[in-house]
Coordinates of C-alpha atoms and ligand atoms in Angstrom, one line a residue:
M1 CA 0.0 0.0 0.0
K2 CA 1.3 3.5 -0.9
V3 CA 1.6 6.1 1.8
V4 CA 1.1 9.5 0.1
N5 CA 2.0 13.0 1.4
P6 CA -1.2 15.0 0.7
A7 CA 0.7 18.2 0.6
T8 CA 3.0 17.2 -2.2
G9 CA 1.2 14.2 -3.8
E10 CA 4.4 12.3 -3.5
T11 CA 4.7 8.7 -2.3
I12 CA 6.5 8.7 1.1
T13 CA 6.9 4.9 1.2
N14 CA 5.2 1.6 0.5
V15 CA 4.0 -0.6 3.3
L16 CA 2.9 -4.2 3.2
D17 CA -0.8 -4.5 4.0
D18 CA -2.3 -7.4 5.8
T19 CA -3.9 -10.3 4.0
A20 CA -6.6 -12.7 5.1
E21 CA -3.9 -15.2 6.2
T22 CA -1.8 -12.7 8.3
I23 CA -5.0 -11.3 9.9
A24 CA -6.1 -14.8 10.9
A25 CA -2.7 -15.5 12.4
K26 CA -2.7 -12.3 14.4
V27 CA -6.2 -12.9 15.7
A28 CA -5.2 -16.5 16.8
A29 CA -2.0 -15.2 18.4
A30 CA -3.9 -12.5 20.3
R31 CA -6.4 -15.1 21.5
A32 CA -3.5 -17.2 22.8
A33 CA -1.6 -14.4 24.4
Q34 CA -4.4 -12.5 26.1
P35 CA -4.9 -14.6 29.2
A36 CA -1.3 -14.3 30.3
W37 CA -1.5 -10.5 29.8
A38 CA -4.6 -10.3 31.9
A39 CA -3.1 -12.4 34.6
R40 CA -0.2 -10.0 35.1
P41 CA -0.6 -7.7 38.1
I42 CA -2.2 -4.4 37.0
G43 CA 0.8 -2.5 38.4
E44 CA 2.9 -4.2 35.7
R45 CA 0.6 -3.1 32.9
I46 CA 0.5 0.4 34.3
E47 CA 4.3 0.6 34.3
I48 CA 4.4 -0.6 30.7
L49 CA 1.9 2.1 29.6
R50 CA 4.0 4.6 31.5
A51 CA 7.0 3.4 29.5
F52 CA 5.0 3.9 26.3
R53 CA 4.4 7.5 27.4
G54 CA 8.1 7.9 27.8
W55 CA 8.6 6.8 24.2
V56 CA 6.1 9.4 23.1
V57 CA 8.2 12.1 24.8
T58 CA 11.5 10.8 23.5
R59 CA 10.3 10.5 19.9
H60 CA 8.2 13.7 19.9
D61 CA 9.9 15.5 17.0
E62 CA 10.1 12.5 14.7
L63 CA 6.5 11.4 15.4
A64 CA 5.3 15.0 14.7
A65 CA 7.1 15.1 11.4
T66 CA 5.7 11.7 10.4
L67 CA 2.1 12.8 11.3
T68 CA 2.5 15.9 9.3
A69 CA 4.0 14.1 6.3
E70 CA 1.2 11.5 6.0
T71 CA -1.8 13.6 7.0
G72 CA -0.8 17.2 6.0
K73 CA -1.6 18.4 9.6
P74 CA 0.4 21.6 10.2
I75 CA 3.5 20.8 12.2
S76 CA 2.5 23.0 15.2
Q77 CA -0.8 21.1 15.4
S78 CA 1.0 17.7 15.2
R79 CA 3.2 18.8 18.1
N80 CA 0.1 19.9 20.0
E81 CA -1.5 16.5 19.4
L82 CA 1.5 14.6 20.8
S83 CA 1.7 17.0 23.8
G84 CA -2.1 16.5 24.4
L85 CA -1.6 12.7 24.3
L86 CA 0.4 12.8 27.6
P87 CA -2.4 14.0 30.0
R88 CA -4.7 11.3 28.5
I89 CA -2.2 8.6 29.2
D90 CA -1.6 10.0 32.6
F91 CA -5.3 10.0 33.4
F92 CA -5.7 6.4 32.4
V93 CA -2.7 5.1 34.2
D94 CA -3.5 7.1 37.3
E95 CA -7.2 6.0 37.4
A96 CA -7.0 2.4 36.2
E97 CA -6.1 0.6 39.4
R98 CA -8.8 2.3 41.4
T99 CA -11.5 2.0 38.7
L100 CA -10.8 -1.6 38.0
A101 CA -10.5 -2.7 41.6
D102 CA -13.0 -5.2 43.0
E103 CA -16.0 -3.6 44.8
V104 CA -17.4 -5.2 47.9
V105 CA -21.1 -4.3 47.8
L106 CA -22.2 -6.6 50.7
D107 CA -20.1 -7.8 53.6
D108 CA -22.3 -9.6 56.1
P109 CA -20.1 -11.6 58.5
E110 CA -23.1 -12.7 60.6
G111 CA -24.9 -14.2 57.6
G112 CA -21.6 -15.3 56.2
M113 CA -22.3 -13.7 52.9
R114 CA -20.2 -11.3 50.7
E115 CA -21.1 -9.9 47.3
V116 CA -18.3 -8.5 45.1
I117 CA -18.3 -6.9 41.7
A118 CA -15.1 -7.8 39.8
H119 CA -14.1 -6.5 36.4
E120 CA -12.9 -9.0 33.7
P121 CA -11.4 -7.9 30.5
L122 CA -13.5 -8.4 27.4
G123 CA -10.7 -10.5 25.8
V124 CA -9.6 -9.8 22.2
I125 CA -10.9 -6.6 20.7
A126 CA -10.6 -4.7 17.4
N127 CA -9.7 -1.0 17.5
I128 CA -10.5 0.5 14.1
S129 CA -9.3 4.0 13.9
A130 CA -9.6 7.3 12.0
W131 CA -6.8 9.5 10.7
N132 CA -7.8 13.0 11.9
Y133 CA -6.3 12.7 15.4
P134 CA -4.7 9.2 15.2
Y135 CA -2.9 9.6 18.6
F136 CA -6.1 10.8 20.4
V137 CA -8.7 8.5 19.0
G138 CA -6.4 5.5 19.0
S139 CA -5.2 5.9 22.6
N140 CA -8.7 6.5 23.9
V141 CA -9.2 2.8 23.1
F142 CA -5.9 0.9 23.2
V143 CA -4.5 2.5 26.4
P144 CA -7.5 1.6 28.7
A145 CA -8.1 -1.6 26.8
L146 CA -4.5 -2.8 27.5
L147 CA -4.6 -1.6 31.1
A148 CA -7.7 -3.6 31.6
G149 CA -6.0 -6.8 30.3
N150 CA -7.4 -7.0 26.8
A151 CA -5.5 -7.9 23.6
V152 CA -5.9 -5.3 20.9
L153 CA -5.9 -5.7 17.1
Y154 CA -5.3 -2.2 16.0
K155 CA -6.2 -1.1 12.5
P156 CA -5.1 2.5 12.0
S157 CA -6.6 4.4 9.1
E158 CA -4.9 3.8 5.8
L159 CA -4.3 7.6 5.9
A160 CA -2.3 7.4 9.1
T161 CA -0.5 4.1 8.7
L162 CA 3.0 5.3 9.6
T163 CA 1.7 6.8 12.8
G164 CA 0.0 3.5 13.5
L165 CA 3.3 1.6 12.9
A166 CA 5.1 4.1 15.3
I167 CA 2.5 3.5 18.0
A168 CA 2.9 -0.3 17.6
S169 CA 6.7 0.0 17.8
M170 CA 6.5 2.2 20.9
L171 CA 4.1 -0.1 22.7
G172 CA 6.4 -3.1 21.8
D173 CA 9.5 -1.2 23.1
A174 CA 7.6 -0.4 26.3
G175 CA 7.0 -4.1 26.9
V176 CA 3.6 -4.9 25.5
P177 CA 3.9 -8.4 23.9
I178 CA 3.7 -8.3 20.2
D179 CA 0.7 -10.6 20.1
V180 CA -1.1 -8.5 22.7
F181 CA -1.0 -5.4 20.6
A182 CA -1.0 -6.3 16.9
I183 CA -1.3 -3.8 14.1
V184 CA -3.4 -4.7 11.1
V185 CA -2.3 -2.5 8.1
G186 CA -4.6 -1.7 5.3
D187 CA -7.8 0.0 4.1
G188 CA -11.5 -0.6 4.6
P189 CA -11.6 -4.1 3.1
V190 CA -8.7 -5.1 5.4
G191 CA -10.8 -3.8 8.3
A192 CA -13.8 -5.8 7.1
E193 CA -11.6 -8.9 6.9
L194 CA -10.5 -8.4 10.6
L195 CA -14.2 -8.1 11.6
S196 CA -15.0 -11.4 10.0
H197 CA -13.2 -13.2 12.9
P198 CA -14.8 -13.8 16.3
L199 CA -13.9 -10.9 18.5
D200 CA -15.0 -9.8 22.0
G201 CA -15.5 -6.2 21.1
V202 CA -15.2 -3.8 18.2
F203 CA -14.2 -0.2 19.0
F204 CA -14.6 2.0 16.0
T205 CA -13.8 5.7 15.3
G206 CA -14.8 7.0 11.9
S207 CA -17.8 8.1 9.8
Y208 CA -21.4 7.3 10.4
P209 CA -21.8 5.3 7.1
T210 CA -18.8 3.1 8.0
G211 CA -19.9 2.8 11.6
R212 CA -23.3 1.6 10.7
R213 CA -21.9 -0.9 8.2
I214 CA -19.6 -2.3 10.9
A215 CA -22.4 -2.6 13.4
E216 CA -24.5 -4.5 10.9
S217 CA -21.6 -6.7 9.9
V218 CA -20.9 -7.9 13.5
A219 CA -24.5 -8.0 14.7
S220 CA -24.9 -11.7 13.9
Q221 CA -22.0 -12.6 16.2
L222 CA -23.5 -10.4 19.0
T223 CA -20.2 -8.7 19.3
R224 CA -20.1 -5.7 21.6
V225 CA -19.8 -2.6 19.4
Q226 CA -18.8 1.0 20.3
L227 CA -19.0 3.7 17.7
E228 CA -17.4 7.2 17.8
L229 CA -18.8 8.8 14.7
G230 CA -19.2 12.2 13.1
G231 CA -20.9 15.4 14.1
K232 CA -22.6 18.5 12.8
D233 CA -21.6 20.4 15.9
P234 CA -23.6 23.6 16.4
V235 CA -22.8 26.7 18.5
Y236 CA -25.1 29.5 19.4
V237 CA -23.8 33.0 20.1
C238 CA -26.2 35.0 22.3
D239 CA -26.7 38.8 22.3
D240 CA -24.9 39.4 25.6
V241 CA -21.5 38.2 24.7
D242 CA -18.1 39.9 24.1
V243 CA -18.4 39.5 20.4
A244 CA -14.7 39.8 19.6
T245 CA -13.8 37.0 22.0
A246 CA -16.6 34.7 20.8
A247 CA -15.6 35.3 17.1
A248 CA -11.9 34.6 17.7
G249 CA -12.7 31.4 19.7
L250 CA -15.2 30.1 17.2
A251 CA -13.0 30.8 14.2
D252 CA -10.3 28.6 15.8
G253 CA -13.0 26.0 16.7
A254 CA -14.2 25.8 13.2
F255 CA -10.8 25.8 11.3
Y256 CA -8.3 24.2 13.6
N257 CA -7.0 21.0 12.0
N258 CA -8.6 22.3 8.8
G259 CA -12.0 21.6 10.3
Q260 CA -11.2 17.9 10.3
S261 CA -12.3 17.2 13.8
C262 CA -15.4 15.3 14.9
C263 CA -16.0 18.2 17.3
S264 CA -15.0 21.0 15.0
V265 CA -17.6 23.8 15.0
E266 CA -19.7 22.9 12.0
R267 CA -22.7 25.4 12.3
I268 CA -22.9 28.8 13.9
Y269 CA -26.2 30.5 15.0
V270 CA -26.0 34.1 16.1
H271 CA -28.6 36.2 17.8
H272 CA -29.6 38.8 15.2
L273 CA -28.7 41.7 17.5
V274 CA -25.0 40.9 17.3
A275 CA -24.9 39.0 13.9
D276 CA -23.4 41.7 11.7
E277 CA -20.6 42.5 14.2
F278 CA -20.0 38.8 14.8
V279 CA -19.6 38.0 11.1
D280 CA -17.3 41.0 10.5
R281 CA -15.0 40.0 13.3
F282 CA -15.2 36.3 12.4
V283 CA -14.2 37.0 8.8
G284 CA -11.5 39.3 10.1
T285 CA -10.0 36.5 12.1
V286 CA -10.2 33.9 9.3
E287 CA -8.5 36.3 6.9
Q288 CA -5.4 36.3 9.2
F289 CA -5.0 32.5 9.0
V290 CA -1.8 31.4 7.3
S291 CA -2.3 28.6 4.8
G292 CA 0.3 26.6 2.9
D293 CA 3.2 24.3 3.7
P294 CA 2.3 22.1 6.7
T295 CA 6.0 21.7 7.7
D296 CA 6.2 25.5 8.3
P297 CA 5.7 26.2 12.0
D298 CA 3.6 29.3 11.1
T299 CA 1.1 27.5 8.9
Y300 CA -2.4 27.2 10.4
L301 CA -4.1 25.5 7.5
G302 CA -2.5 22.8 5.3
P303 CA -4.0 20.4 2.7
L304 CA -7.0 18.2 3.4
T305 CA -5.9 14.8 4.4
R306 CA -8.5 12.9 2.3
T307 CA -8.2 14.8 -0.9
A308 CA -11.5 13.5 -2.2
Q309 CA -13.1 15.7 0.4
L310 CA -12.3 18.7 -1.8
D311 CA -15.2 17.6 -4.0
V312 CA -17.6 17.5 -1.0
L313 CA -16.6 21.0 0.1
E314 CA -17.0 22.4 -3.4
A315 CA -20.4 20.7 -3.7
Q316 CA -21.6 22.1 -0.4
V317 CA -20.4 25.7 -1.3
T318 CA -21.9 25.5 -4.8
E319 CA -25.3 24.3 -3.5
A320 CA -25.4 26.9 -0.7
V321 CA -24.7 29.7 -3.1
A322 CA -27.3 28.4 -5.6
K323 CA -29.8 28.5 -2.8
G324 CA -29.0 32.0 -1.8
A325 CA -26.0 31.9 0.5
T326 CA -23.3 34.6 0.4
I327 CA -19.5 33.8 0.4
R328 CA -17.9 36.1 2.9
A329 CA -14.5 34.5 2.7
G330 CA -12.8 31.9 0.6
G331 CA -15.1 29.6 -1.3
H332 CA -12.7 27.8 -3.6
R333 CA -9.9 25.2 -3.9
S334 CA -6.5 26.7 -3.7
T335 CA -3.2 25.1 -4.5
G336 CA -2.7 21.3 -4.3
A337 CA -5.1 19.7 -1.8
C338 CA -5.9 23.0 0.0
F339 CA -9.3 24.6 0.3
E340 CA -9.6 28.3 1.2
P341 CA -11.0 28.9 4.6
T342 CA -14.6 29.6 3.7
V343 CA -17.3 31.6 5.5
L344 CA -20.9 31.5 4.3
T345 CA -23.8 33.7 5.5
G346 CA -27.4 33.7 4.5
V347 CA -27.4 30.0 5.0
T348 CA -30.6 28.0 5.8
A349 CA -31.3 24.6 7.3
D350 CA -32.1 23.0 3.9
M351 CA -28.5 23.4 2.7
A352 CA -26.1 20.5 2.9
V353 CA -23.5 22.8 4.5
M354 CA -25.9 23.1 7.5
R355 CA -27.0 19.5 7.6
D356 CA -24.2 17.1 6.5
E357 CA -20.8 16.7 8.1
T358 CA -18.5 19.1 6.2
F359 CA -15.2 17.9 7.7
G360 CA -13.2 20.7 6.2
P361 CA -12.6 24.5 6.3
V362 CA -16.1 25.6 5.5
I363 CA -18.6 27.2 8.0
G364 CA -22.1 28.5 7.7
I365 CA -23.3 31.3 10.0
Q366 CA -27.0 31.9 10.4
A367 CA -28.7 34.7 12.3
V368 CA -31.6 33.7 14.6
A369 CA -34.4 35.6 16.2
D370 CA -34.1 34.2 19.7
D371 CA -33.0 31.3 22.0
A372 CA -36.0 29.2 21.0
E373 CA -35.1 29.3 17.3
A374 CA -31.5 28.6 18.1
I375 CA -32.5 25.5 20.1
A376 CA -34.7 24.2 17.4
L377 CA -32.0 24.6 14.7
M378 CA -29.3 23.1 16.9
N379 CA -31.5 20.0 17.3
D380 CA -32.3 19.9 13.6
T381 CA -29.8 17.1 12.8
E382 CA -29.3 13.4 13.0
Y383 CA -26.0 13.9 14.8
G384 CA -25.5 14.7 18.5
L385 CA -21.8 14.9 19.4
T386 CA -21.2 18.4 20.8
A387 CA -23.0 21.7 21.1
G388 CA -22.0 25.1 22.6
V389 CA -23.4 28.4 23.7
Y390 CA -21.6 31.7 24.1
T391 CA -23.2 34.0 26.6
A392 CA -22.3 35.9 29.8
D393 CA -25.0 34.1 31.6
E394 CA -24.2 30.5 32.8
A395 CA -27.9 29.8 33.7
R396 CA -29.0 30.8 30.2
A397 CA -26.3 28.5 28.6
R398 CA -27.2 25.6 30.8
S399 CA -30.9 26.0 30.1
I400 CA -30.3 26.0 26.4
L401 CA -27.8 23.2 26.3
S402 CA -29.9 20.9 28.5
Q403 CA -32.5 21.1 25.7
V404 CA -30.0 20.2 22.9
R405 CA -29.3 16.5 22.0
A406 CA -25.5 16.2 22.3
G407 CA -23.0 14.2 24.3
S408 CA -20.9 17.2 25.2
A409 CA -22.1 20.7 26.2
Y410 CA -19.7 23.7 26.0
W411 CA -20.3 27.1 27.7
N412 CA -18.0 29.8 26.2
C413 CA -15.7 27.1 24.7
C414 CA -15.7 24.7 21.8
D415 CA -13.7 21.9 20.0
R416 CA -12.5 20.7 23.4
V417 CA -12.0 17.2 24.8
S418 CA -11.0 16.3 28.4
P419 CA -9.7 13.0 29.6
R420 CA -11.7 13.4 32.8
L421 CA -15.1 13.7 31.0
P422 CA -16.9 11.0 29.0
W423 CA -16.9 11.4 25.2
S424 CA -20.1 10.1 23.7
G425 CA -22.5 10.8 20.9
R426 CA -26.2 10.7 20.4
G427 CA -28.0 9.5 17.3
H428 CA -25.7 9.2 14.3
S429 CA -22.7 10.4 16.4
G430 CA -22.3 7.0 18.0
L431 CA -22.8 4.4 20.7
G432 CA -21.0 4.1 24.0
S433 CA -18.3 6.4 25.4
T434 CA -14.6 6.7 25.7
L435 CA -12.5 8.8 28.2
S436 CA -13.2 9.4 31.9
T437 CA -13.5 6.4 34.2
A438 CA -16.5 5.3 32.1
G439 CA -14.0 4.9 29.2
I440 CA -12.0 2.5 31.3
L441 CA -15.0 0.4 32.4
T442 CA -16.0 0.2 28.7
F443 CA -13.2 -2.4 28.3
V444 CA -14.3 -4.8 31.0
Q445 CA -17.3 -6.8 31.8
P446 CA -18.7 -7.2 35.4
K447 CA -18.5 -10.5 37.2
A448 CA -20.9 -10.9 40.1
W449 CA -19.4 -12.9 43.0
H450 CA -21.8 -14.4 45.5
L451 CA -19.5 -15.7 48.3
R452 CA -21.0 -17.6 51.2
Q453 CA -18.6 -18.6 54.0
A454 CA -18.5 -22.4 54.4
Ligands
NAD1 P1 -13.9 6.2 7.8 O1 -15.3 5.8 8.3 O2 -13.7 6.5 6.4 O3 -12.8 5.2 8.2 C1 -12.5 4.9 9.6 C2 -11.8 3.5 9.6 O4 -12.7 2.5 9.2 C3 -10.6 3.4 8.8 O5 -9.6 2.8 9.5 C4 -11.0 2.6 7.6 O6 -10.0 1.9 6.9 C5 -12.0 1.7 8.3 N1 -13.0 1.0 7.5 C6 -13.6 1.5 6.3 N2 -14.5 0.6 5.9 C7 -14.5 -0.4 6.7 C8 -15.3 -1.7 6.8 N3 -16.2 -2.0 5.9 N4 -15.0 -2.5 7.8 C9 -14.0 -2.2 8.7 N5 -13.3 -1.1 8.7 C10 -13.5 -0.2 7.7 O7 -13.6 7.6 8.6 P2 -12.3 8.5 8.5 O8 -12.3 9.3 7.3 O9 -11.1 7.7 8.9 O10 -12.5 9.5 9.8 C11 -13.3 10.6 9.7 C12 -14.6 10.4 10.4 O11 -14.4 10.0 11.7 C13 -15.5 11.7 10.5 O12 -16.8 11.4 10.3 C14 -15.2 12.1 12.0 O13 -16.3 12.9 12.5 C15 -15.2 10.8 12.6 N6 -14.5 10.9 13.9 C16 -15.2 10.8 15.1 C17 -14.6 10.9 16.3 C18 -15.4 10.8 17.6 O14 -14.7 10.7 18.6 N7 -16.7 10.8 17.6 C19 -13.2 11.2 16.4 C20 -12.5 11.3 15.2 C21 -13.2 11.2 14.0

């Protein structure tokens, strides 16, 4: 399989992708190796994951360069992703022992009865991952899964294969047995081949259409499935805000990582009283963004990673303009696989740019009459990943956000993920949650011990 640099179109290298035979061998080896891994004291697994963290620190520069080369992510943002990985690992290694400890829920010496909840690993799981934040979305699964005693078959995205190989080599160097964390290299059909084997869990990060296909494909085996899917993340700007601060924060939330984040701001609704000022300031910020060579530390916007997405962006902009939207910034492809940061106003809910995941540097801004209209529009989507409100009034934000169907609610912030909080989606945004202690318990199943003294 070719690994191509999206900024230059050049082939970086060729890698051997997995075949039906190699996948079958890896699944069998993982099955054989998992019990011994689970039997090791949790303290040993924690030390191994700490050693993995050490490798991330040691290899920081080289890993950032590789991530930029294969995804086109600007180098400063690749560095940020690697730095942001460290507190996630810290959270999991610090919380794993306490979260996974047995819990005595009845201790009745007189009756001679104890009841204990224990946590057993699922067994052998598949971790099928996306390319947009490969360190984040991968580690949300494989770090707690390994800590909990599972074996992991990790299929990185075909657009982040070299990063996947680097992760596998660092885990190996840290002491995870090669059969306990096995990388499966390849594209969608390779992932489908992996899922044809009996597995104890499938943990997927990617798009809604692929997630649904995966859930359907493993349903007959009754395999546990977790899906972290896309979003059409809305933000509402109220009339009482500091408009300059809101505009600057939201421009970053919409365009960071080229808008290729599941929680990128995808739709903005603005109270009509501040709409004109907001748009002016927002466009002013966007016009300052530096686009171009992703290896330049000053670059904020590089090429799109999946170059076919250029057609999606072009189609959304063309349709919006045909239906009456105004282009206030950008609107076109630029050099190579780059798309100009694009701001559309006069948008309406029937335009694809306000309904379908854009996953690129294009944003629609719509003026609304009041909070009630904003709530109705924010909920007018099949997705339900994140939603935000910018207002000086916390009670107003909480009232609005409690009425919006979304797994994460942001007050005066956006495009934010915390290891301490669960990450989950409603509707087409997914099933289950990662991160937080809930994202550790995701990788175990409870065993109910009924213990009567002889
Ligand atoms: P994708 O759905 O195209 O691919 C995801 C992974 O699935 C890749 O590894 C791919 O090779 C594999 N795959 C494709 N078809 C398969 C099949 N039939 N069987 C098994 N595996 C298969 O998604 P992508 O382009 O890599 O990622 C972008 C999407 O991911 C966006 O929709 C984004 O919002 C979403 N995402 C969600 C989160 C979240 O936490 N909710 C985080 C990051 C990205």
